[in-house]
Amino acid sequence: SYHADLERLANGGVLRKLDRQRVVALARYLAQIHAKKRRDADLYKRRLRELIGHGECIMGLTDSYPTR
């Protein structure tokens, strides 16, 4: 698995050709899914909240506060 590969490398393992291929594939995938920007403030806020904390916890509480 990718996690095991990262752990192997973190512990001083040798970088293999497959490791490089996986990095390139992951980078291409991430570039593709982030290439199209959307003008949706609510979606942006939701995704940002999911990035830094689950919506049911502290970040969910911020939704109850007034906009200003």
mmCIF file of C-alpha atoms in Angstrom:
data_model
loop_
_atom_site.group_PDB
_atom_site.id
_atom_site.type_symbol
_atom_site.label_atom_id
_atom_site.label_comp_id
_atom_site.label_asym_id
_atom_site.label_seq_id
_atom_site.Cartn_x
_atom_site.Cartn_y
_atom_site.Cartn_z
ATOM 1 C CA SER A 1 0.000 0.000 0.000
ATOM 2 C CA TYR A 2 1.015 3.631 -0.437
ATOM 3 C CA HIS A 3 1.173 4.083 3.330
ATOM 4 C CA ALA A 4 3.590 1.167 3.652
ATOM 5 C CA ASP A 5 5.730 2.594 0.847
ATOM 6 C CA LEU A 6 5.946 5.962 2.607
ATOM 7 C CA GLU A 7 6.820 4.262 5.875
ATOM 8 C CA ARG A 8 9.535 2.243 4.146
ATOM 9 C CA LEU A 9 11.039 5.416 2.682
ATOM 10 C CA ALA A 10 10.773 7.269 5.997
ATOM 11 C CA ASN A 11 12.766 4.471 7.608
ATOM 12 C CA GLY A 12 15.609 4.855 5.115
ATOM 13 C CA GLY A 13 14.367 2.552 2.384
ATOM 14 C CA VAL A 14 15.590 2.897 -1.185
ATOM 15 C CA LEU A 15 13.529 4.972 -3.617
ATOM 16 C CA ARG A 16 12.292 2.618 -6.326
ATOM 17 C CA LYS A 17 11.125 3.248 -9.875
ATOM 18 C CA LEU A 18 7.585 2.330 -8.789
ATOM 19 C CA ASP A 19 7.747 4.961 -6.015
ATOM 20 C CA ARG A 20 8.531 7.645 -8.590
ATOM 21 C CA GLN A 21 5.756 6.415 -10.890
ATOM 22 C CA ARG A 22 3.249 6.553 -8.048
ATOM 23 C CA VAL A 23 4.293 10.107 -7.132
ATOM 24 C CA VAL A 24 3.838 11.237 -10.733
ATOM 25 C CA ALA A 25 0.431 9.534 -10.954
ATOM 26 C CA LEU A 26 -0.724 11.108 -7.685
ATOM 27 C CA ALA A 27 0.519 14.561 -8.724
ATOM 28 C CA ARG A 28 -1.296 14.311 -12.066
ATOM 29 C CA TYR A 29 -4.489 13.189 -10.349
ATOM 30 C CA LEU A 30 -4.358 16.060 -7.838
ATOM 31 C CA ALA A 31 -3.612 18.583 -10.590
ATOM 32 C CA GLN A 32 -6.563 17.286 -12.618
ATOM 33 C CA ILE A 33 -9.118 17.438 -9.815
ATOM 34 C CA HIS A 34 -7.979 20.931 -8.815
ATOM 35 C CA ALA A 35 -7.680 22.315 -12.359
ATOM 36 C CA LYS A 36 -11.291 23.442 -12.639
ATOM 37 C CA LYS A 37 -12.060 26.280 -10.249
ATOM 38 C CA ARG A 38 -15.645 26.874 -9.213
ATOM 39 C CA ARG A 39 -17.257 30.087 -8.100
ATOM 40 C CA ASP A 40 -19.131 28.653 -5.155
ATOM 41 C CA ALA A 41 -18.377 30.323 -1.826
ATOM 42 C CA ASP A 42 -20.433 27.802 0.160
ATOM 43 C CA LEU A 43 -18.611 24.859 -1.392
ATOM 44 C CA TYR A 44 -15.249 26.534 -0.723
ATOM 45 C CA LYS A 45 -16.146 27.122 2.941
ATOM 46 C CA ARG A 46 -17.367 23.556 3.355
ATOM 47 C CA ARG A 47 -14.227 22.046 1.839
ATOM 48 C CA LEU A 48 -11.985 24.324 3.891
ATOM 49 C CA ARG A 49 -13.844 23.316 7.044
ATOM 50 C CA GLU A 50 -13.475 19.639 6.155
ATOM 51 C CA LEU A 51 -9.770 20.192 5.616
ATOM 52 C CA ILE A 52 -9.130 21.646 9.071
ATOM 53 C CA GLY A 53 -11.844 19.988 11.116
ATOM 54 C CA HIS A 54 -14.974 17.902 10.847
ATOM 55 C CA GLY A 55 -18.199 19.846 10.339
ATOM 56 C CA GLU A 56 -19.824 18.307 13.411
ATOM 57 C CA CYS A 57 -17.187 19.645 15.804
ATOM 58 C CA ILE A 58 -15.768 23.125 16.387
ATOM 59 C CA MET A 59 -16.036 24.140 12.750
ATOM 60 C CA GLY A 60 -19.707 23.182 12.782
ATOM 61 C CA LEU A 61 -20.256 25.565 15.689
ATOM 62 C CA THR A 62 -18.883 28.470 13.667
ATOM 63 C CA ASP A 63 -21.824 28.076 11.287
ATOM 64 C CA SER A 64 -24.181 29.260 14.017
ATOM 65 C CA TYR A 65 -22.421 32.630 14.334
ATOM 66 C CA PRO A 66 -23.641 35.652 12.353
ATOM 67 C CA THR A 67 -21.781 36.454 9.128
ATOM 68 C CA ARG A 68 -20.534 39.765 10.557
#
